[in-house]
Each structure stands twice: as structure tokens, then as C-alpha cells.
mmCIF file of C-alpha atoms in Angstrom:
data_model
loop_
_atom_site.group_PDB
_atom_site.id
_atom_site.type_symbol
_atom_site.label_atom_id
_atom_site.label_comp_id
_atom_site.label_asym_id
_atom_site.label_seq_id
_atom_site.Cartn_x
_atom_site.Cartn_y
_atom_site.Cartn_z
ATOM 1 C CA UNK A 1 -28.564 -65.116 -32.254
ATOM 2 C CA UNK A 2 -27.683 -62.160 -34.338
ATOM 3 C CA UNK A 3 -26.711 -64.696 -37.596
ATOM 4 C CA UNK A 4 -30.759 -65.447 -37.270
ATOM 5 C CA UNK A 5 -31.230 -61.782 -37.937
ATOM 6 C CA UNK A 6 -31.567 -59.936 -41.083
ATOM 7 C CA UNK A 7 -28.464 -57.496 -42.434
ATOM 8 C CA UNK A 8 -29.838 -54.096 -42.532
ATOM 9 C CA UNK A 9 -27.621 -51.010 -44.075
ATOM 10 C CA UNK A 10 -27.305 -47.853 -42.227
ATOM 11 C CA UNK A 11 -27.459 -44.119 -43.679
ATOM 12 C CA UNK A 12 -27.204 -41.278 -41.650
ATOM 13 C CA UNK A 13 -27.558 -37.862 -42.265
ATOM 14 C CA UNK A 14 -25.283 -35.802 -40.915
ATOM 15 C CA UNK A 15 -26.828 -32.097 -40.186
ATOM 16 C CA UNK A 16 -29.782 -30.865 -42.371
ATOM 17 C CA UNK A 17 -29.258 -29.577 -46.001
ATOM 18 C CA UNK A 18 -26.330 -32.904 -46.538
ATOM 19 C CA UNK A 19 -27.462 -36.506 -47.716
ATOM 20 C CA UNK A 20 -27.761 -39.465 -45.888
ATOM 21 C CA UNK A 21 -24.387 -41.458 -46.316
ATOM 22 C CA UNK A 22 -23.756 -45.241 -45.853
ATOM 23 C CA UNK A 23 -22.003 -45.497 -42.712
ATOM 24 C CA UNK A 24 -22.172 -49.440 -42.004
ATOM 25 C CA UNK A 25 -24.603 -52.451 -41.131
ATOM 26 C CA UNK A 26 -26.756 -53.773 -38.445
ATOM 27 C CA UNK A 27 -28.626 -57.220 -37.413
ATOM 28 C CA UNK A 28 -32.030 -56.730 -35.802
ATOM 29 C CA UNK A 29 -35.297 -58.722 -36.512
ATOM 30 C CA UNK A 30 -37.278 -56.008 -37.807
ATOM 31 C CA UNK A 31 -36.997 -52.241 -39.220
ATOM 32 C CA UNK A 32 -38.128 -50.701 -35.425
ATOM 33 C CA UNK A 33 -35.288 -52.419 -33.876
ATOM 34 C CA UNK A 34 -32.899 -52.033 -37.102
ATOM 35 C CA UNK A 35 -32.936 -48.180 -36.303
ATOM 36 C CA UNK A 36 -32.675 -48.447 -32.610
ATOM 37 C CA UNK A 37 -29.629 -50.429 -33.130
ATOM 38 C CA UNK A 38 -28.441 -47.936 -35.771
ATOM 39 C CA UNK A 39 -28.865 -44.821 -33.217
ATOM 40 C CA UNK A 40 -27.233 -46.918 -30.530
ATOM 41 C CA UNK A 41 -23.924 -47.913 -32.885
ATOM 42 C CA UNK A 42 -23.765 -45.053 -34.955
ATOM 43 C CA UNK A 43 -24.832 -42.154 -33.716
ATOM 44 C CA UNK A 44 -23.452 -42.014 -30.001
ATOM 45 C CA UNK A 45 -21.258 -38.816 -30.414
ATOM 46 C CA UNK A 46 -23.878 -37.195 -32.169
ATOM 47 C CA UNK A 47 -22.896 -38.212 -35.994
ATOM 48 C CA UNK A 48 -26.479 -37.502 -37.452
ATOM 49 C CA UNK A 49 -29.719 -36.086 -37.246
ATOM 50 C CA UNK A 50 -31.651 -38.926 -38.938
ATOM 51 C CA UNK A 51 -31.114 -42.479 -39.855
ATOM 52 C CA UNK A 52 -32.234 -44.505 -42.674
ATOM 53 C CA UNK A 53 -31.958 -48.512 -43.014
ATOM 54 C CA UNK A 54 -32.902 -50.769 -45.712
ATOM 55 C CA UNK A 55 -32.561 -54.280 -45.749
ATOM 56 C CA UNK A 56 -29.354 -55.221 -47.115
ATOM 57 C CA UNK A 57 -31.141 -58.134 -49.170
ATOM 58 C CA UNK A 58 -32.876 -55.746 -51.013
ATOM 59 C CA UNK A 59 -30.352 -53.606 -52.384
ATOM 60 C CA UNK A 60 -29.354 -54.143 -55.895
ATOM 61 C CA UNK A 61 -25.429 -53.808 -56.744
ATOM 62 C CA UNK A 62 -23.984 -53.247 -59.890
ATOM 63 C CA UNK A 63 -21.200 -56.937 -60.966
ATOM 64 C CA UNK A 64 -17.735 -55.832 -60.648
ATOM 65 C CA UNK A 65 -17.175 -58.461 -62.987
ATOM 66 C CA UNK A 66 -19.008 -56.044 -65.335
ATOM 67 C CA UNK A 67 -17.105 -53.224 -64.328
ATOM 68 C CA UNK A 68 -15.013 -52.147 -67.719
ATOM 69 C CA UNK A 69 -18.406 -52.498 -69.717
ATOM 70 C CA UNK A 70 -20.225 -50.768 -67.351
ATOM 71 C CA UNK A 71 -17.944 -47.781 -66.191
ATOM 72 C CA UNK A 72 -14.852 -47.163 -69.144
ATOM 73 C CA UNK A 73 -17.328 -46.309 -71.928
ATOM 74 C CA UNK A 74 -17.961 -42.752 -69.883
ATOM 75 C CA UNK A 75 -13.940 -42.133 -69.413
ATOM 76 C CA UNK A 76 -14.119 -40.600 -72.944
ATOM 77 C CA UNK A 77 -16.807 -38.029 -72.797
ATOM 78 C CA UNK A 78 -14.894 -35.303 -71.303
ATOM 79 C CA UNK A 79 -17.492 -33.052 -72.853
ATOM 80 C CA UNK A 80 -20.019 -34.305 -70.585
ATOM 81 C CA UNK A 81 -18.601 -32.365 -67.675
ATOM 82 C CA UNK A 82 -20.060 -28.582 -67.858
ATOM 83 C CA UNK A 83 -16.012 -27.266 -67.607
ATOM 84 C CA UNK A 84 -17.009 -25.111 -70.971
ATOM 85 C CA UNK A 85 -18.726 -22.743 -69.397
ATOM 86 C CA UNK A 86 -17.240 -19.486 -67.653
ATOM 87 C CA UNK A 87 -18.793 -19.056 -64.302
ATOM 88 C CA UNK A 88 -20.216 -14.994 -63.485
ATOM 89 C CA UNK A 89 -18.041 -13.670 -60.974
ATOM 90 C CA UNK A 90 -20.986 -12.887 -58.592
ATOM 91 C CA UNK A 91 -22.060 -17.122 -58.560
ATOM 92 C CA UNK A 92 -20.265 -18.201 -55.418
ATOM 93 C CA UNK A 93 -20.426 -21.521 -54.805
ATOM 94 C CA UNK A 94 -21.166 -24.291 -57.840
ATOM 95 C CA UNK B 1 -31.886 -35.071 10.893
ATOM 96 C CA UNK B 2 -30.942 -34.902 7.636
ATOM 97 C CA UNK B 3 -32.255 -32.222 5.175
ATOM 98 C CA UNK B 4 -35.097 -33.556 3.750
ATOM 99 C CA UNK B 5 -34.244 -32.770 -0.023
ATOM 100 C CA UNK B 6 -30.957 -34.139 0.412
ATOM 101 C CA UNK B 7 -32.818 -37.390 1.209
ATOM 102 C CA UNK B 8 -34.312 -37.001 -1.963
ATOM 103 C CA UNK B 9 -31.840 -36.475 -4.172
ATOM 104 C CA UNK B 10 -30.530 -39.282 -2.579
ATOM 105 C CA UNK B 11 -32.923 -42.039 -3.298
ATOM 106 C CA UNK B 12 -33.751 -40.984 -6.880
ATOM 107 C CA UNK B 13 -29.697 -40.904 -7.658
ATOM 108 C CA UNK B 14 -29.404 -44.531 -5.745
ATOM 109 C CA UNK B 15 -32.148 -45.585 -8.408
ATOM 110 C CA UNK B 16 -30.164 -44.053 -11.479
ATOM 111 C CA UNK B 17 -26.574 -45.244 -9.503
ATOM 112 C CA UNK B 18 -27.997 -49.175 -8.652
ATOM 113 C CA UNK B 19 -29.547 -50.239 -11.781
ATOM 114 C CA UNK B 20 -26.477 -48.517 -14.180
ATOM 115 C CA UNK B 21 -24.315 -50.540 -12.158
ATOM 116 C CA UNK B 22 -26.709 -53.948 -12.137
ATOM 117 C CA UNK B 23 -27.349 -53.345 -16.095
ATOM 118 C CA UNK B 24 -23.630 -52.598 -17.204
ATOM 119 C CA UNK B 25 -22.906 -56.483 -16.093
ATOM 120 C CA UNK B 26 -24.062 -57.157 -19.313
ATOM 121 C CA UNK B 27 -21.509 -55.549 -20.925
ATOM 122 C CA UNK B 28 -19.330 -57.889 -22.964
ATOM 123 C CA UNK B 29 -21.986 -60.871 -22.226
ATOM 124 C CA UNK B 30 -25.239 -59.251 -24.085
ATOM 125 C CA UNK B 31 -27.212 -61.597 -26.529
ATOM 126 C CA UNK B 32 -25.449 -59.749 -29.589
ATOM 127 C CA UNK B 33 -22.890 -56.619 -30.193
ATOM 128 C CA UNK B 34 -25.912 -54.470 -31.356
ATOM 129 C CA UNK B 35 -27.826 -55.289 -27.992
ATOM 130 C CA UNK B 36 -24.477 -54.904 -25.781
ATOM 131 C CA UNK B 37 -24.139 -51.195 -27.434
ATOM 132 C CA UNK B 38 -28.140 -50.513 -26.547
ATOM 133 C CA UNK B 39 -27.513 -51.836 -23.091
ATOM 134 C CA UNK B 40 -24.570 -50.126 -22.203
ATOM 135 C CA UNK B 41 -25.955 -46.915 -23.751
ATOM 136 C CA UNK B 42 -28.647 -47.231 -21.321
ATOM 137 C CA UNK B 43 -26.709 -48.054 -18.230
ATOM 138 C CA UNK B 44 -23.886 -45.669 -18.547
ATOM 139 C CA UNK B 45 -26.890 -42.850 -19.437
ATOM 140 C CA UNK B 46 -28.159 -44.357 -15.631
ATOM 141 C CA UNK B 47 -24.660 -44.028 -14.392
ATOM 142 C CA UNK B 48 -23.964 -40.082 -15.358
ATOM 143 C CA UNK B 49 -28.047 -39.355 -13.881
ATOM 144 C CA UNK B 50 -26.974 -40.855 -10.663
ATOM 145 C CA UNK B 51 -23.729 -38.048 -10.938
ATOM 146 C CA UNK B 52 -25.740 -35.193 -11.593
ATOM 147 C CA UNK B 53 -28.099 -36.201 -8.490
ATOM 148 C CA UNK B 54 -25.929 -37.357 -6.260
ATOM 149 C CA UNK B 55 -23.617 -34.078 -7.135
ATOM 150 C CA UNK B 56 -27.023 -32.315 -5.978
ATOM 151 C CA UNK B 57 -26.965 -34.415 -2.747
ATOM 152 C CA UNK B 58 -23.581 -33.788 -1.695
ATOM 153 C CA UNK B 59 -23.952 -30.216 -2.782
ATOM 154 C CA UNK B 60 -27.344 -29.665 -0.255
ATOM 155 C CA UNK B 61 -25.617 -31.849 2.235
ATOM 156 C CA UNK B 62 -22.632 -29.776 2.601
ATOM 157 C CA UNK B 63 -20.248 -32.123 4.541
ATOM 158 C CA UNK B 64 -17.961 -32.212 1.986
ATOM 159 C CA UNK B 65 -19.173 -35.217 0.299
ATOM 160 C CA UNK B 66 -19.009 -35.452 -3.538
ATOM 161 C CA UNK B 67 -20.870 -37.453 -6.005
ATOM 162 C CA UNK B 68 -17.944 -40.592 -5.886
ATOM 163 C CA UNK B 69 -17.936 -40.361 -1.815
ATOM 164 C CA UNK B 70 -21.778 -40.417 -1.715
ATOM 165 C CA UNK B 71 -21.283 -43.725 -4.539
ATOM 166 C CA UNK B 72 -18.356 -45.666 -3.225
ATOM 167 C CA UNK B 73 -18.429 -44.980 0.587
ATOM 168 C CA UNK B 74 -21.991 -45.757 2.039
ATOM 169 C CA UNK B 75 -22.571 -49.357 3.145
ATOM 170 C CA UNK B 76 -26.090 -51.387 2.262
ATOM 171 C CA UNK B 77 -28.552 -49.953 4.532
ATOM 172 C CA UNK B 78 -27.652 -46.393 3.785
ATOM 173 C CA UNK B 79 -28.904 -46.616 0.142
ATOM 174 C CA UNK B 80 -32.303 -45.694 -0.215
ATOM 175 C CA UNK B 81 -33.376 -47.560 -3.499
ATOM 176 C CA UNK B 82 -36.022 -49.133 -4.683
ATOM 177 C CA UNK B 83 -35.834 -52.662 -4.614
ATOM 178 C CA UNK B 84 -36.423 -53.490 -8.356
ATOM 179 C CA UNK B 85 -33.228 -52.149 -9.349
ATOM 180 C CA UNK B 86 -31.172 -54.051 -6.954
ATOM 181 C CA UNK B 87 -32.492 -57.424 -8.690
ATOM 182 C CA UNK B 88 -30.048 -59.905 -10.573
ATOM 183 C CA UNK B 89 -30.368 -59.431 -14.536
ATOM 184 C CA UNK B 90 -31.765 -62.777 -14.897
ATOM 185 C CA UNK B 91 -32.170 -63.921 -18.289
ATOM 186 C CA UNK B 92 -32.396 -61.246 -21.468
ATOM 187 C CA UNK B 93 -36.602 -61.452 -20.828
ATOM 188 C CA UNK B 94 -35.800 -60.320 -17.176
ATOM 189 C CA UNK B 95 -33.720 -57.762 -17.829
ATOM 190 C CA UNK B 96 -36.190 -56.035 -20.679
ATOM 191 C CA UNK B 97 -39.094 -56.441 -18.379
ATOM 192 C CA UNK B 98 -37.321 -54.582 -15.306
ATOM 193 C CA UNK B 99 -36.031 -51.753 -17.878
ATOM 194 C CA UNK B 100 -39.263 -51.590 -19.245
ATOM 195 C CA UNK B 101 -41.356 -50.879 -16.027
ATOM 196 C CA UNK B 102 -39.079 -49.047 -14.077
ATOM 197 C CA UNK B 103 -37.664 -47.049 -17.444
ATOM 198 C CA UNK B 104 -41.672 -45.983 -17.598
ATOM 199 C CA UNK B 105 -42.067 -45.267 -14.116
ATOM 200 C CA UNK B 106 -39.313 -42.928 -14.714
ATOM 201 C CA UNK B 107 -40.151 -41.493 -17.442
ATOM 202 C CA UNK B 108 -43.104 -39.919 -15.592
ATOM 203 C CA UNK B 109 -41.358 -39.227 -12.618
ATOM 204 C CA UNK B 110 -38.708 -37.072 -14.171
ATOM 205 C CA UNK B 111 -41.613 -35.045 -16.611
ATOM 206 C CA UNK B 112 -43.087 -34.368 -13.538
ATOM 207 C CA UNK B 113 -40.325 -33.630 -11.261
ATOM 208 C CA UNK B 114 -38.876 -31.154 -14.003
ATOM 209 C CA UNK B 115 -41.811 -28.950 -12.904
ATOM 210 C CA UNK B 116 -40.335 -29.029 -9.378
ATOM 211 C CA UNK B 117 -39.552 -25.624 -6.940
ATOM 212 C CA UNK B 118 -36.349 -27.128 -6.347
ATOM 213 C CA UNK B 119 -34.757 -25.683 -9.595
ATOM 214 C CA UNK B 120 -31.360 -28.123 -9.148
ATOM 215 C CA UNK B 121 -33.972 -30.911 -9.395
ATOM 216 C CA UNK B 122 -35.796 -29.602 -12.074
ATOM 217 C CA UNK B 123 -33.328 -28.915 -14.586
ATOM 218 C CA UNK B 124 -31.711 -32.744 -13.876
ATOM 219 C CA UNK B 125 -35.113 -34.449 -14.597
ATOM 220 C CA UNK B 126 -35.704 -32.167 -17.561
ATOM 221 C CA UNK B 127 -32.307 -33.220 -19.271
ATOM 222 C CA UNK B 128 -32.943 -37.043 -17.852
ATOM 223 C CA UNK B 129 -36.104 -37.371 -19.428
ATOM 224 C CA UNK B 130 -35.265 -37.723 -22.951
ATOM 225 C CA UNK B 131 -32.873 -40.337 -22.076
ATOM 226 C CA UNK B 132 -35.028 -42.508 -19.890
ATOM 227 C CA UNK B 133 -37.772 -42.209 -22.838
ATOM 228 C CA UNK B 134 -35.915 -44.113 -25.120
ATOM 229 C CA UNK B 135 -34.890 -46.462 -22.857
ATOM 230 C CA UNK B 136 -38.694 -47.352 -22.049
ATOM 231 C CA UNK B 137 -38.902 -47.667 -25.603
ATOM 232 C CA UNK B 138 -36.205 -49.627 -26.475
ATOM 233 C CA UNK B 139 -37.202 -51.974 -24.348
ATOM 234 C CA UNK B 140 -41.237 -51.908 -25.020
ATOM 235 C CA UNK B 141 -40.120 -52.938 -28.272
ATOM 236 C CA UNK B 142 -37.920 -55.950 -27.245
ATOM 237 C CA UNK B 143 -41.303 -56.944 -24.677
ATOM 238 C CA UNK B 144 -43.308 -56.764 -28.006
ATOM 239 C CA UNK B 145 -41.135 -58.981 -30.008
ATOM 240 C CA UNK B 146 -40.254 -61.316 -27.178
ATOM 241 C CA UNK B 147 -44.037 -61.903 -26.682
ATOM 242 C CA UNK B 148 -44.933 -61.969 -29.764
ATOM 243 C CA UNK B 149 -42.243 -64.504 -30.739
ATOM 244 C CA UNK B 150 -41.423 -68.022 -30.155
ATOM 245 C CA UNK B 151 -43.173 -70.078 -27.470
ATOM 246 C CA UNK B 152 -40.201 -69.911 -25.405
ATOM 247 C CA UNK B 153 -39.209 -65.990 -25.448
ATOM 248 C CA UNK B 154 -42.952 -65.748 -24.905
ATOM 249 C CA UNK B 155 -43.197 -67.974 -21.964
ATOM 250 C CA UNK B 156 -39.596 -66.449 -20.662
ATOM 251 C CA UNK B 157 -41.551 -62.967 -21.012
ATOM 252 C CA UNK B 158 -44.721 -63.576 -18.953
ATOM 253 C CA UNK B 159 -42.268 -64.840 -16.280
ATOM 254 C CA UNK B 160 -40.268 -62.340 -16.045
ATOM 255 C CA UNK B 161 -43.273 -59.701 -15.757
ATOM 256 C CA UNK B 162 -45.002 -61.459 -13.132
ATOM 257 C CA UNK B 163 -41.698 -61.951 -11.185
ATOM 258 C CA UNK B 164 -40.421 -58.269 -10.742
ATOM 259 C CA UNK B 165 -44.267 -57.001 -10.705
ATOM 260 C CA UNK B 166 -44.039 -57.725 -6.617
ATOM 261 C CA UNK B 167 -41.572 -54.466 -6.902
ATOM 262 C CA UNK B 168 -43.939 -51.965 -8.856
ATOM 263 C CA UNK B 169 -46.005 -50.808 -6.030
ATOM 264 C CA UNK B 170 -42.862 -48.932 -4.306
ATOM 265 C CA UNK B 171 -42.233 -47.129 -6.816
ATOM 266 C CA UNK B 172 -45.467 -45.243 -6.102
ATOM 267 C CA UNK B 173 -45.171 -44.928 -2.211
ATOM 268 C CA UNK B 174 -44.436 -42.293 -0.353
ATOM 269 C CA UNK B 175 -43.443 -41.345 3.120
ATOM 270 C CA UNK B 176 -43.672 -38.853 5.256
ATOM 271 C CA UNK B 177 -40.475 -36.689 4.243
ATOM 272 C CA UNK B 178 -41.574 -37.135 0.204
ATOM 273 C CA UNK B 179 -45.287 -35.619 1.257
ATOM 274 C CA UNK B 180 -43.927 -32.998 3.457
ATOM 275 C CA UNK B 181 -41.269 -32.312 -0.008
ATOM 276 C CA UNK B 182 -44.872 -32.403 -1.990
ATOM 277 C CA UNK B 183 -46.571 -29.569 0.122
ATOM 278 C CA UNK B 184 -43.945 -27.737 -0.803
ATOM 279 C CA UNK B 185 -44.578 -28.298 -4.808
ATOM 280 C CA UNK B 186 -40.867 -30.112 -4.352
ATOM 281 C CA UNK B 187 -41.577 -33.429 -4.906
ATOM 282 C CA UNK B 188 -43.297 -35.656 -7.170
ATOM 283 C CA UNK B 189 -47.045 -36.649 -6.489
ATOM 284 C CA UNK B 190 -45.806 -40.198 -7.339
ATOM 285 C CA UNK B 191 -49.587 -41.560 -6.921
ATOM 286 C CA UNK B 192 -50.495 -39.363 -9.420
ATOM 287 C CA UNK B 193 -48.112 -41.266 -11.890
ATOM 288 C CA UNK B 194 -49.406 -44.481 -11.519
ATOM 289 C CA UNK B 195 -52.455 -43.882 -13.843
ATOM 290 C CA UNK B 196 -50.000 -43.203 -16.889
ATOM 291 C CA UNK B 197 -47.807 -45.962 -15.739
ATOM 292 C CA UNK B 198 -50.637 -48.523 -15.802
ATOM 293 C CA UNK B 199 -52.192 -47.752 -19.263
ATOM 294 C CA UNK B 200 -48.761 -47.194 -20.643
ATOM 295 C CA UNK B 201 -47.543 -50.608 -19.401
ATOM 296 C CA UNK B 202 -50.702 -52.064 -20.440
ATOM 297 C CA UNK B 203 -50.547 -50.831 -24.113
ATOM 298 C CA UNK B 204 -47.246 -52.517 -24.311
ATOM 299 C CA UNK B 205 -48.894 -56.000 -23.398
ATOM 300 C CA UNK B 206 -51.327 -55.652 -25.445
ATOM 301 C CA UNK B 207 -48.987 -55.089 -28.444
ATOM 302 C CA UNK B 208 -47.201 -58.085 -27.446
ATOM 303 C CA UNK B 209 -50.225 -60.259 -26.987
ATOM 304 C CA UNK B 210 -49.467 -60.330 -23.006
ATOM 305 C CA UNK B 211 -51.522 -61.184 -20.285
ATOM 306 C CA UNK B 212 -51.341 -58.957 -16.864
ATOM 307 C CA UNK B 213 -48.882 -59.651 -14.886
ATOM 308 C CA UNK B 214 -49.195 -61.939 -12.059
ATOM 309 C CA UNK B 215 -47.740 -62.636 -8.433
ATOM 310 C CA UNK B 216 -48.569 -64.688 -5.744
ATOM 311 C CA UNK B 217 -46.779 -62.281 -3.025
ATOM 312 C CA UNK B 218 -48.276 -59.032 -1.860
ATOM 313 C CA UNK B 219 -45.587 -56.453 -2.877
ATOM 314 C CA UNK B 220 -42.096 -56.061 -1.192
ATOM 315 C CA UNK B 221 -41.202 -52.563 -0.493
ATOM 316 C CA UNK B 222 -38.268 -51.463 2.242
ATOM 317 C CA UNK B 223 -35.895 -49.798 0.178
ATOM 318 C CA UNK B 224 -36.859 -46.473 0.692
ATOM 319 C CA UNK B 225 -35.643 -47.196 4.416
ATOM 320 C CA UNK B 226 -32.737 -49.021 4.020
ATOM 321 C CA UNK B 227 -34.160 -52.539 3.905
ATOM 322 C CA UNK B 228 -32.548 -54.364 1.186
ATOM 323 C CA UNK B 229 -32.472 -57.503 -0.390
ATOM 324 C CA UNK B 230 -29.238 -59.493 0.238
ATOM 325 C CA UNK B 231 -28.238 -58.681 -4.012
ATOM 326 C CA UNK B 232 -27.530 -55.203 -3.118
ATOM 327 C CA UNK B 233 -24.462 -55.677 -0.663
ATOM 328 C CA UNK B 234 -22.908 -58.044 -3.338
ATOM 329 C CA UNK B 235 -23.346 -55.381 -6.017
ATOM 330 C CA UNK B 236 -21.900 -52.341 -3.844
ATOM 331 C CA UNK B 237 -19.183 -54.539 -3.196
ATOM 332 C CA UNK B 238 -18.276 -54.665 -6.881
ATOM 333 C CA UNK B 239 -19.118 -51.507 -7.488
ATOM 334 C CA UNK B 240 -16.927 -50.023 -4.074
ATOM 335 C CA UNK B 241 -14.024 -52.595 -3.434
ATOM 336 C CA UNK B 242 -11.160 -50.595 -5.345
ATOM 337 C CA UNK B 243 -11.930 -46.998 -4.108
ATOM 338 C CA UNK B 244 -12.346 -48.386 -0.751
ATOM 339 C CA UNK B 245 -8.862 -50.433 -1.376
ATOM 340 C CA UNK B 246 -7.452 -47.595 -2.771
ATOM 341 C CA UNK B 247 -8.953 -44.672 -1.345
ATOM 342 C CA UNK B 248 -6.672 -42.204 -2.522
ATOM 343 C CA UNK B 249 -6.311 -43.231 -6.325
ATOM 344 C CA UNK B 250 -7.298 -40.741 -8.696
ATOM 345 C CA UNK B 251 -7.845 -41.579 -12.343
#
């Protein structure tokens, strides 16, 4: 029954002020039911405060194939990351 | 005699305790993993209800009797039920339908009992109540989808409506002990609930292009007193057999 089902992908926030992270998959038949599958797999020992899903069909994925082409040219640019700059003593968290 | 709110602590706890038990057979056997996690959600949400109430029982009884003696040592015709949650699953359809109506029925029983005099009482519907709303609409959404599916779930839907409407009607009754409890602003007007119930139930049919339910029987009622069908001794005795084998394990 559940192969006749759509794949949907799960993200769940975990408290207010975070992201929603990927946390897994789901069948169900339609987004309603997608989410009340979600709360009742992934969030029983209270692991979020909202849900997301999208249907796993529609998510576009970068070819690993294509990985060196895609992800090596940025190993060189060191000066992309902002290390150059002194931080003010009274900045606390960045 | 007994005390008159133990009585009802007792029947709304054999509710929560009778249809945990009848809806955690599913467990293992459900349709797909995703529905076995909703289902056994839902039943062992029933199951720790039925604690809390029956806790309140033993508590106002005072004989000693805890939530476990109250669960596993009473035979058929002390448990004061209603019979809709004693009924086999069924099929999936079956199963929805009977979570659907009596998850609604709750649902309005616990608001209003949350407003009770009987603090104890009060402060177990208020916590119960969000649970037993998303079980009404967990399953509103499966009656939706199921009637408005294939010919088959749909057909498998209208039965199973018509056959457990026959056990809507008790849910509403009272007796004399429950309007004595209601003079006292203890108890829940339950007539008063069955307004809500109705257009709430009937919103749901409409969604899933349902037609009323129908039943040739005029409705079965009894539980209240004792009068069971013959499913509940079979369940109790898979629900009691090893703490009555065993009665002093401890786990």
C-alpha cells in the first residue's frame, strides 16, 4: 500500500530561532497526511516545533558524478572566507 | 453504594482503557509503518488517559485500589464502557470510522468536562483534550480520503459508518448518578454535546462526499450498566491473563 504512495521529505525545526533540518522521509497520499505522518514518526519525544515536507520528486539534487567540477574549483579561494578581519572584543558571538 | 464520582471516573477511564487496548491490536499489522506509528500514538495516548482516570478512581474510592488493580482485576460486567469501543477493529475503514466518531465525541466531552467542580477531573480532560483532537483529526482526514477514493475504500467507508452508528446515541445518555453529578456542575451535560458532534461529524461527510449514516437497528446502549457485548470479555482476557497469572510480578 505504502509503495502506491508518494515519497515525501521531512524537515523539522527544532525550537524557534534554528532552521528546519532534513530529518528523513515519509509515504502518505497527500501533503495533509504527509505531515501527520511526519509528527507521528518524527516528532514523538518532542524533536520540533514545526514540520515541513516536500515531495521528494520535486527536489532537485546536484550529480555526484559532477562532483569535482562542481565543488574543487572553491577549495582554492581561501580568501573567500572573512578570516582577515579582526573581530571587536565587545562582538560576542559570530 | 458507591461514590458517585468514583463511578464516573470510572466509566470515562474504561472508555480511554477499552479502546487503547482494542486499537493497539493493530500494532505490527497496520496497513503501512507510517499508519502503525499514527495508530499506536493514538492508542497508547488512550492507554496513559485511562491511568490518569482510573488513578482518580482508585484515589476517590479509597480501598486501596490503584490504577493497574482497577485495569487488570475487574471481570466483564464491572466495566462501565460504552459499547463502541469494545467493537472488533474490523477492516482499516472500520477502525477510522469508530476513531473518528468517538475521538469527536470526546473531544467535546473533555473541553467541557475541563470546566468541571471536580478539579482532579478537570485538569485530566484539560491535558486529554489536545490529544484526543488530533486523533479526531487524523482520522477525519483518512474518512475524507477513503471516501473520496476508490469505489471500494468508498463503499468499505459508508459501511463502516452505518455499522458502528447503532453505538452513537450512548454516548449522549445519561443516568441518574451522571444528572445528579450535573446538578452539581460535576459532570458533563453530554446532551448538550451532541449538537457539535452532529455538525462536526457531518462536515467531515461532506468533505468526503458521504452520505448519512444509516442503520436498520434502533441503537444498542447497556454499557453504562455493565451490559456488554460478548467482544469485551475476550479483550479483558488479553488484556488481564498475565497479571491475573502472575499477580505478584512487578516490571
Amino acid at each position: 500500500m505504502s509503495a502506491d504512495w508518494p515519497l515525501w521529505e521531512v524537515f523539522i525545526r527544532a525550537r524557534g530561532g534554528l532552521s528546519h533540518r532534513h530529518v528523513g522521509s515519509v509515504h502518505a497520499p497527500d501533503s495533509a497526511i504527509a505531515l501527520k505522518h511526519a509528527r507521528d514518526v518524527y516528532t514523538r519525544r518532542m524533536e520540533g516545533v514545526s514540520i515541513w515536507v516536500a515531495r521528494s520528486s520535486e527536489i532537485a539534487a546536484s550529480d555526484p558524478a559532477e562532483a569535482g567540477p562542481t565543488f574543487a574549483p572553491a577549495e582554492t579561494k581561501v580568501y573567500r572566507h572573512p578570516t582577515f578581519y579582526s573581530i571587536p572584543p565587545h562582538v560576542k558571538n559570530m | 453504594m458507591d461514590d458517585p464520582i468514583f463511578t464516573y471516573a470510572l466509566r470515562i477511564g474504561d472508555d480511554a482503557l477499552v479502546l487503547g487496548q482494542r486499537v493497539s491490536e493493530w500494532c505490527g499489522t497496520a496497513p503501512t509503518l507510517e499508519v502503525d506509528l499514527s495508530l499506536a500514538n493514538v492508542a497508547l495516548d488512550l492507554i496513559g488517559q485511562a491511568t490518569l482516570f482510573l488513578g482518580l478512581a482508585g484515589e476517590i474510592e479509597g480501598a486501596g485500589r490503584d490504577a493497574d488493580r482497577l485495569a487488570f482485576f475487574r471481570d466483564v460486567d464491572a466495566f462501565q464502557n460504552a459499547l463502541m469501543v469494545e467493537q472488533p477493529n474490523g477492516d482499516f475503514a472500520r477502525t477510522i470510522a469508530r476513531q473518528f466518531l468517538f475521538s469527536t465525541y470526546q473531544e467535546g466531552f473533555y473541553g467541557a468536562l475541563s470546566h468541571s467542580a471536580e478539579p482532579r477531573l478537570a485538569a485530566i480532560a484539560a491535558k486529554a483534550v489536545k490529544e484526543v483532537r488530533y486523533h479526531a483529526a487524523l482520522a477525519g482526514d483518512w474518512i475524507v480520503r477513503l471516501g473520496d477514493g476508490t469505489d471500494e475504500s468508498r463503499q468499505r467507508m459508508i459501511e463502516a459508518l452505518d455499522w458502528h452508528w447503532r453505538f452513537v446515541d450512548e454516548l449522549f445518555a445519561m443516568d441518574a448518578g451522571e444528572r445528579a453529578l450535573l446538578e452539581k456542575s460535576i459532570a458533563v451535560d453530554r446532551a448538550a454535546l451532541r449538537p457539535a458532534f452532529d455538525a462536526a461529524v457531518g462536515a467531515i461527510l461532506a468533505a468526503g462526499d458521504l452520505p448519512a449514516p444509516r442503520y436498520p437497528q434502533r441503537p444498542v446502549m447497556g454499557g453504562r450498566r455493565g451490559h456488554h457485548s460478548e467482544h469485551l470479555g475476550h479483550l479483558l482476557a488479553t488484556l488481564q491473563h498475565i497479571p491475573r497469572s502472575y499477580p505478584d510480578a512487578r516490571w
